[in-house]
Amino acid sequence: MGELLDRAEWHLTGGLRAERNRLAAPLSTSDGEVELEFPVRSLAVGEVLEVGRELMYVWRADPDLPQPVAEVERGFRGSPVESHFEAATVRRNPRAPRHVLWDSMLRELRELSGTGLLGFEATTKALSGDESVVTLEPEGNHAVLGVYDVRPVSGKEARIGWRVIRKPDPDEHGSGAVVRVWGAEGKSVRIIYTRGFSEFTSESDDVQAVCGVPDYAEEVLEVGAARRVPPGVMGELLQRDTARGPRDAQEMQAGGFFRQQVDGLYRRAVSDALAAQAAAFPPGKAP
């Protein structure tokens, strides 16, 4: 369980986690630990590589530099560094198709919603006058911290996007994360966060990653409910990906397609978890 959640978190937290472990190394040489012997000019941003028993993702490729460089991520909590050696096999695609990997992750996230360990609570913060920021303070054993701009959306609404709030101390249990902040008429914001992390084992301390939903998620999640807003760019990309096979390098680089696909599928899993909570706990009743 912890492995799958960590896997998704690495894709969704935008590099905030130190363990992301990106590598920036000339591809024509070996750093003694990871052999990177494949033509840098053949790489595309968003591409999946397989080195030995581990998957790697290309985040940046600069083929026109005097010494071509690419930035890749060792992901999926794959094999340890020791497994990489000079004769490591490099493939351009993982052994398992991406949809198989995502399905495995989604199944595990859905199972979490039935354990009773994931709960969603909400609180409302009033804004005075033309106040445009909201400060979140620790609340009970929840570590919900941060100062956020509240950006007007229309005359009647103000909102900010999805955010992931890290635990301030890796050894502190019971921490939470902001899922959504939503305000009406610019007077208040509704904050939804998670609780119950202290019931997980140390292996799964990073389970707050289930709150990591990108800014362009299509669901507006509220306590006791999950409702859909009109599909946007994310839905179109997912639909297009289902309809056809691999994309060319230009499209992948322009759209960051690989990451967007992961975000969209992950967002669906979070929506399913909230829907399960809504069925178990009617509106107005905290889980």
PDB file of N, CA and C in Angstrom, residues 32-90:
ATOM      1  N   GLY A  32      28.810   5.699 -12.255  1.00  0.00           N
ATOM      2  CA  GLY A  32      29.287   4.653 -11.371  1.00  0.00           C
ATOM      3  C   GLY A  32      28.172   3.914 -10.662  1.00  0.00           C
ATOM      4  N   GLU A  33      26.962   4.458 -10.689  1.00  0.00           N
ATOM      5  CA  GLU A  33      25.843   3.811 -10.026  1.00  0.00           C
ATOM      6  C   GLU A  33      24.723   3.479 -11.004  1.00  0.00           C
ATOM      7  N   VAL A  34      24.455   4.396 -11.900  1.00  0.00           N
ATOM      8  CA  VAL A  34      23.384   4.181 -12.870  1.00  0.00           C
ATOM      9  C   VAL A  34      23.955   4.374 -14.265  1.00  0.00           C
ATOM     10  N   GLU A  35      23.859   3.367 -15.075  1.00  0.00           N
ATOM     11  CA  GLU A  35      24.367   3.438 -16.436  1.00  0.00           C
ATOM     12  C   GLU A  35      23.321   4.096 -17.316  1.00  0.00           C
ATOM     13  N   LEU A  36      23.714   5.159 -18.005  1.00  0.00           N
ATOM     14  CA  LEU A  36      22.777   5.905 -18.846  1.00  0.00           C
ATOM     15  C   LEU A  36      23.280   5.884 -20.280  1.00  0.00           C
ATOM     16  N   GLU A  37      23.287   4.722 -20.887  1.00  0.00           N
ATOM     17  CA  GLU A  37      23.814   4.586 -22.234  1.00  0.00           C
ATOM     18  C   GLU A  37      22.687   4.415 -23.233  1.00  0.00           C
ATOM     19  N   PHE A  38      22.077   5.541 -23.591  1.00  0.00           N
ATOM     20  CA  PHE A  38      21.123   5.547 -24.690  1.00  0.00           C
ATOM     21  C   PHE A  38      21.164   6.941 -25.292  1.00  0.00           C
ATOM     22  N   PRO A  39      20.864   7.073 -26.580  1.00  0.00           N
ATOM     23  CA  PRO A  39      21.033   8.346 -27.281  1.00  0.00           C
ATOM     24  C   PRO A  39      20.117   9.425 -26.709  1.00  0.00           C
ATOM     25  N   VAL A  40      20.709  10.507 -26.194  1.00  0.00           N
ATOM     26  CA  VAL A  40      19.892  11.564 -25.608  1.00  0.00           C
ATOM     27  C   VAL A  40      18.987  12.205 -26.652  1.00  0.00           C
ATOM     28  N   ARG A  41      19.441  12.229 -27.904  1.00  0.00           N
ATOM     29  CA  ARG A  41      18.628  12.874 -28.936  1.00  0.00           C
ATOM     30  C   ARG A  41      17.384  12.070 -29.283  1.00  0.00           C
ATOM     31  N   SER A  42      17.300  10.862 -28.766  1.00  0.00           N
ATOM     32  CA  SER A  42      16.118  10.047 -29.039  1.00  0.00           C
ATOM     33  C   SER A  42      15.088  10.141 -27.915  1.00  0.00           C
ATOM     34  N   LEU A  43      15.399  10.890 -26.850  1.00  0.00           N
ATOM     35  CA  LEU A  43      14.506  10.962 -25.700  1.00  0.00           C
ATOM     36  C   LEU A  43      13.481  12.076 -25.869  1.00  0.00           C
ATOM     37  N   ALA A  44      12.315  11.855 -25.291  1.00  0.00           N
ATOM     38  CA  ALA A  44      11.263  12.863 -25.299  1.00  0.00           C
ATOM     39  C   ALA A  44      10.775  13.073 -23.876  1.00  0.00           C
ATOM     40  N   VAL A  45      10.459  14.315 -23.549  1.00  0.00           N
ATOM     41  CA  VAL A  45       9.930  14.608 -22.221  1.00  0.00           C
ATOM     42  C   VAL A  45       8.642  13.825 -22.007  1.00  0.00           C
ATOM     43  N   GLY A  46       8.544  13.166 -20.870  1.00  0.00           N
ATOM     44  CA  GLY A  46       7.364  12.369 -20.574  1.00  0.00           C
ATOM     45  C   GLY A  46       7.506  10.915 -20.954  1.00  0.00           C
ATOM     46  N   GLU A  47       8.634  10.559 -21.543  1.00  0.00           N
ATOM     47  CA  GLU A  47       8.810   9.179 -21.991  1.00  0.00           C
ATOM     48  C   GLU A  47       9.144   8.253 -20.827  1.00  0.00           C
ATOM     49  N   VAL A  48       8.700   7.012 -20.949  1.00  0.00           N
ATOM     50  CA  VAL A  48       8.982   5.987 -19.945  1.00  0.00           C
ATOM     51  C   VAL A  48      10.146   5.133 -20.430  1.00  0.00           C
ATOM     52  N   LEU A  49      11.165   4.975 -19.590  1.00  0.00           N
ATOM     53  CA  LEU A  49      12.292   4.110 -19.900  1.00  0.00           C
ATOM     54  C   LEU A  49      12.321   2.982 -18.887  1.00  0.00           C
ATOM     55  N   GLU A  50      12.977   1.915 -19.243  1.00  0.00           N
ATOM     56  CA  GLU A  50      13.185   0.838 -18.282  1.00  0.00           C
ATOM     57  C   GLU A  50      14.667   0.535 -18.233  1.00  0.00           C
ATOM     58  N   VAL A  51      15.267   0.662 -17.058  1.00  0.00           N
ATOM     59  CA  VAL A  51      16.681   0.392 -16.864  1.00  0.00           C
ATOM     60  C   VAL A  51      16.790  -0.734 -15.851  1.00  0.00           C
ATOM     61  N   GLY A  52      17.274  -1.880 -16.285  1.00  0.00           N
ATOM     62  CA  GLY A  52      17.301  -3.021 -15.394  1.00  0.00           C
ATOM     63  C   GLY A  52      15.885  -3.379 -14.969  1.00  0.00           C
ATOM     64  N   ARG A  53      15.643  -3.389 -13.655  1.00  0.00           N
ATOM     65  CA  ARG A  53      14.313  -3.711 -13.135  1.00  0.00           C
ATOM     66  C   ARG A  53      13.547  -2.455 -12.733  1.00  0.00           C
ATOM     67  N   GLU A  54      14.028  -1.297 -13.104  1.00  0.00           N
ATOM     68  CA  GLU A  54      13.431  -0.062 -12.618  1.00  0.00           C
ATOM     69  C   GLU A  54      12.943   0.820 -13.762  1.00  0.00           C
ATOM     70  N   LEU A  55      11.799   1.440 -13.560  1.00  0.00           N
ATOM     71  CA  LEU A  55      11.273   2.386 -14.532  1.00  0.00           C
ATOM     72  C   LEU A  55      11.864   3.761 -14.276  1.00  0.00           C
ATOM     73  N   MET A  56      12.094   4.504 -15.355  1.00  0.00           N
ATOM     74  CA  MET A  56      12.620   5.857 -15.239  1.00  0.00           C
ATOM     75  C   MET A  56      11.799   6.760 -16.146  1.00  0.00           C
ATOM     76  N   TYR A  57      11.662   8.030 -15.759  1.00  0.00           N
ATOM     77  CA  TYR A  57      10.842   8.979 -16.504  1.00  0.00           C
ATOM     78  C   TYR A  57      11.681  10.172 -16.912  1.00  0.00           C
ATOM     79  N   VAL A  58      11.517  10.609 -18.128  1.00  0.00           N
ATOM     80  CA  VAL A  58      12.281  11.732 -18.660  1.00  0.00           C
ATOM     81  C   VAL A  58      11.506  13.017 -18.396  1.00  0.00           C
ATOM     82  N   TRP A  59      12.103  13.929 -17.622  1.00  0.00           N
ATOM     83  CA  TRP A  59      11.452  15.203 -17.320  1.00  0.00           C
ATOM     84  C   TRP A  59      12.051  16.346 -18.128  1.00  0.00           C
ATOM     85  N   ARG A  60      13.307  16.216 -18.544  1.00  0.00           N
ATOM     86  CA  ARG A  60      13.934  17.284 -19.313  1.00  0.00           C
ATOM     87  C   ARG A  60      14.943  16.646 -20.249  1.00  0.00           C
ATOM     88  N   ALA A  61      15.023  17.143 -21.462  1.00  0.00           N
ATOM     89  CA  ALA A  61      15.996  16.643 -22.430  1.00  0.00           C
ATOM     90  C   ALA A  61      16.556  17.831 -23.201  1.00  0.00           C
ATOM     91  N   ASP A  62      17.871  18.009 -23.133  1.00  0.00           N
ATOM     92  CA  ASP A  62      18.545  19.099 -23.839  1.00  0.00           C
ATOM     93  C   ASP A  62      19.532  18.503 -24.829  1.00  0.00           C
ATOM     94  N   PRO A  63      19.039  18.044 -25.979  1.00  0.00           N
ATOM     95  CA  PRO A  63      19.912  17.341 -26.927  1.00  0.00           C
ATOM     96  C   PRO A  63      20.865  18.255 -27.673  1.00  0.00           C
ATOM     97  N   ASP A  64      20.623  19.573 -27.658  1.00  0.00           N
ATOM     98  CA  ASP A  64      21.435  20.477 -28.473  1.00  0.00           C
ATOM     99  C   ASP A  64      22.614  21.082 -27.724  1.00  0.00           C
ATOM    100  N   LEU A  65      22.753  20.762 -26.446  1.00  0.00           N
ATOM    101  CA  LEU A  65      23.894  21.272 -25.695  1.00  0.00           C
ATOM    102  C   LEU A  65      25.173  20.588 -26.171  1.00  0.00           C
ATOM    103  N   PRO A  66      26.336  21.249 -25.964  1.00  0.00           N
ATOM    104  CA  PRO A  66      27.597  20.605 -26.350  1.00  0.00           C
ATOM    105  C   PRO A  66      27.747  19.218 -25.738  1.00  0.00           C
ATOM    106  N   GLN A  67      27.307  19.075 -24.507  1.00  0.00           N
ATOM    107  CA  GLN A  67      27.301  17.764 -23.856  1.00  0.00           C
ATOM    108  C   GLN A  67      25.842  17.448 -23.514  1.00  0.00           C
ATOM    109  N   PRO A  68      25.148  16.713 -24.365  1.00  0.00           N
ATOM    110  CA  PRO A  68      23.708  16.474 -24.182  1.00  0.00           C
ATOM    111  C   PRO A  68      23.381  15.945 -22.788  1.00  0.00           C
ATOM    112  N   VAL A  69      22.332  16.498 -22.193  1.00  0.00           N
ATOM    113  CA  VAL A  69      21.930  16.135 -20.838  1.00  0.00           C
ATOM    114  C   VAL A  69      20.439  15.862 -20.814  1.00  0.00           C
ATOM    115  N   ALA A  70      20.048  14.902 -20.012  1.00  0.00           N
ATOM    116  CA  ALA A  70      18.629  14.641 -19.771  1.00  0.00           C
ATOM    117  C   ALA A  70      18.416  14.499 -18.274  1.00  0.00           C
ATOM    118  N   GLU A  71      17.236  14.899 -17.804  1.00  0.00           N
ATOM    119  CA  GLU A  71      16.879  14.755 -16.397  1.00  0.00           C
ATOM    120  C   GLU A  71      15.818  13.681 -16.291  1.00  0.00           C
ATOM    121  N   VAL A  72      16.121  12.644 -15.522  1.00  0.00           N
ATOM    122  CA  VAL A  72      15.191  11.529 -15.407  1.00  0.00           C
ATOM    123  C   VAL A  72      14.884  11.285 -13.940  1.00  0.00           C
ATOM    124  N   GLU A  73      13.809  10.577 -13.695  1.00  0.00           N
ATOM    125  CA  GLU A  73      13.400  10.253 -12.329  1.00  0.00           C
ATOM    126  C   GLU A  73      13.372   8.752 -12.150  1.00  0.00           C
ATOM    127  N   ARG A  74      13.994   8.283 -11.067  1.00  0.00           N
ATOM    128  CA  ARG A  74      13.864   6.876 -10.720  1.00  0.00           C
ATOM    129  C   ARG A  74      12.560   6.734  -9.963  1.00  0.00           C
ATOM    130  N   GLY A  75      11.591   6.082 -10.553  1.00  0.00           N
ATOM    131  CA  GLY A  75      10.258   6.069  -9.982  1.00  0.00           C
ATOM    132  C   GLY A  75       9.768   4.695  -9.616  1.00  0.00           C
ATOM    133  N   PHE A  76       8.546   4.643  -9.136  1.00  0.00           N
ATOM    134  CA  PHE A  76       7.856   3.411  -8.772  1.00  0.00           C
ATOM    135  C   PHE A  76       8.582   2.667  -7.669  1.00  0.00           C
ATOM    136  N   ARG A  77       9.409   3.356  -6.910  1.00  0.00           N
ATOM    137  CA  ARG A  77      10.189   2.732  -5.842  1.00  0.00           C
ATOM    138  C   ARG A  77      10.813   1.437  -6.342  1.00  0.00           C
ATOM    139  N   GLY A  78      11.490   1.552  -7.459  1.00  0.00           N
ATOM    140  CA  GLY A  78      12.022   0.379  -8.130  1.00  0.00           C
ATOM    141  C   GLY A  78      13.216  -0.223  -7.423  1.00  0.00           C
ATOM    142  N   SER A  79      14.033  -0.920  -8.179  1.00  0.00           N
ATOM    143  CA  SER A  79      15.158  -1.637  -7.602  1.00  0.00           C
ATOM    144  C   SER A  79      16.155  -0.654  -7.002  1.00  0.00           C
ATOM    145  N   PRO A  80      16.960  -1.097  -6.028  1.00  0.00           N
ATOM    146  CA  PRO A  80      17.957  -0.217  -5.418  1.00  0.00           C
ATOM    147  C   PRO A  80      19.048   0.140  -6.409  1.00  0.00           C
ATOM    148  N   VAL A  81      19.820   1.161  -6.051  1.00  0.00           N
ATOM    149  CA  VAL A  81      20.879   1.636  -6.937  1.00  0.00           C
ATOM    150  C   VAL A  81      21.809   0.505  -7.341  1.00  0.00           C
ATOM    151  N   GLU A  82      22.067  -0.422  -6.430  1.00  0.00           N
ATOM    152  CA  GLU A  82      23.025  -1.494  -6.703  1.00  0.00           C
ATOM    153  C   GLU A  82      22.619  -2.352  -7.898  1.00  0.00           C
ATOM    154  N   SER A  83      21.361  -2.311  -8.278  1.00  0.00           N
ATOM    155  CA  SER A  83      20.924  -3.166  -9.375  1.00  0.00           C
ATOM    156  C   SER A  83      21.329  -2.602 -10.734  1.00  0.00           C
ATOM    157  N   HIS A  84      21.799  -1.352 -10.765  1.00  0.00           N
ATOM    158  CA  HIS A  84      22.199  -0.741 -12.027  1.00  0.00           C
ATOM    159  C   HIS A  84      23.682  -0.990 -12.260  1.00  0.00           C
ATOM    160  N   PHE A  85      23.993  -1.494 -13.411  1.00  0.00           N
ATOM    161  CA  PHE A  85      25.378  -1.793 -13.700  1.00  0.00           C
ATOM    162  C   PHE A  85      25.625  -1.539 -15.177  1.00  0.00           C
ATOM    163  N   GLU A  86      26.848  -1.689 -15.576  1.00  0.00           N
ATOM    164  CA  GLU A  86      27.238  -1.271 -16.922  1.00  0.00           C
ATOM    165  C   GLU A  86      26.445  -1.976 -18.003  1.00  0.00           C
ATOM    166  N   ALA A  87      26.075  -3.223 -17.756  1.00  0.00           N
ATOM    167  CA  ALA A  87      25.360  -3.987 -18.778  1.00  0.00           C
ATOM    168  C   ALA A  87      23.845  -3.929 -18.603  1.00  0.00           C
ATOM    169  N   ALA A  88      23.352  -2.945 -17.836  1.00  0.00           N
ATOM    170  CA  ALA A  88      21.910  -2.858 -17.598  1.00  0.00           C
ATOM    171  C   ALA A  88      21.155  -2.744 -18.918  1.00  0.00           C
ATOM    172  N   THR A  89      20.081  -3.492 -19.006  1.00  0.00           N
ATOM    173  CA  THR A  89      19.252  -3.454 -20.211  1.00  0.00           C
ATOM    174  C   THR A  89      18.394  -2.198 -20.207  1.00  0.00           C
ATOM    175  N   VAL A  90      18.352  -1.517 -21.311  1.00  0.00           N
ATOM    176  CA  VAL A  90      17.536  -0.307 -21.431  1.00  0.00           C
ATOM    177  C   VAL A  90      16.465  -0.539 -22.473  1.00  0.00           C
TER     178      VAL A  90
END
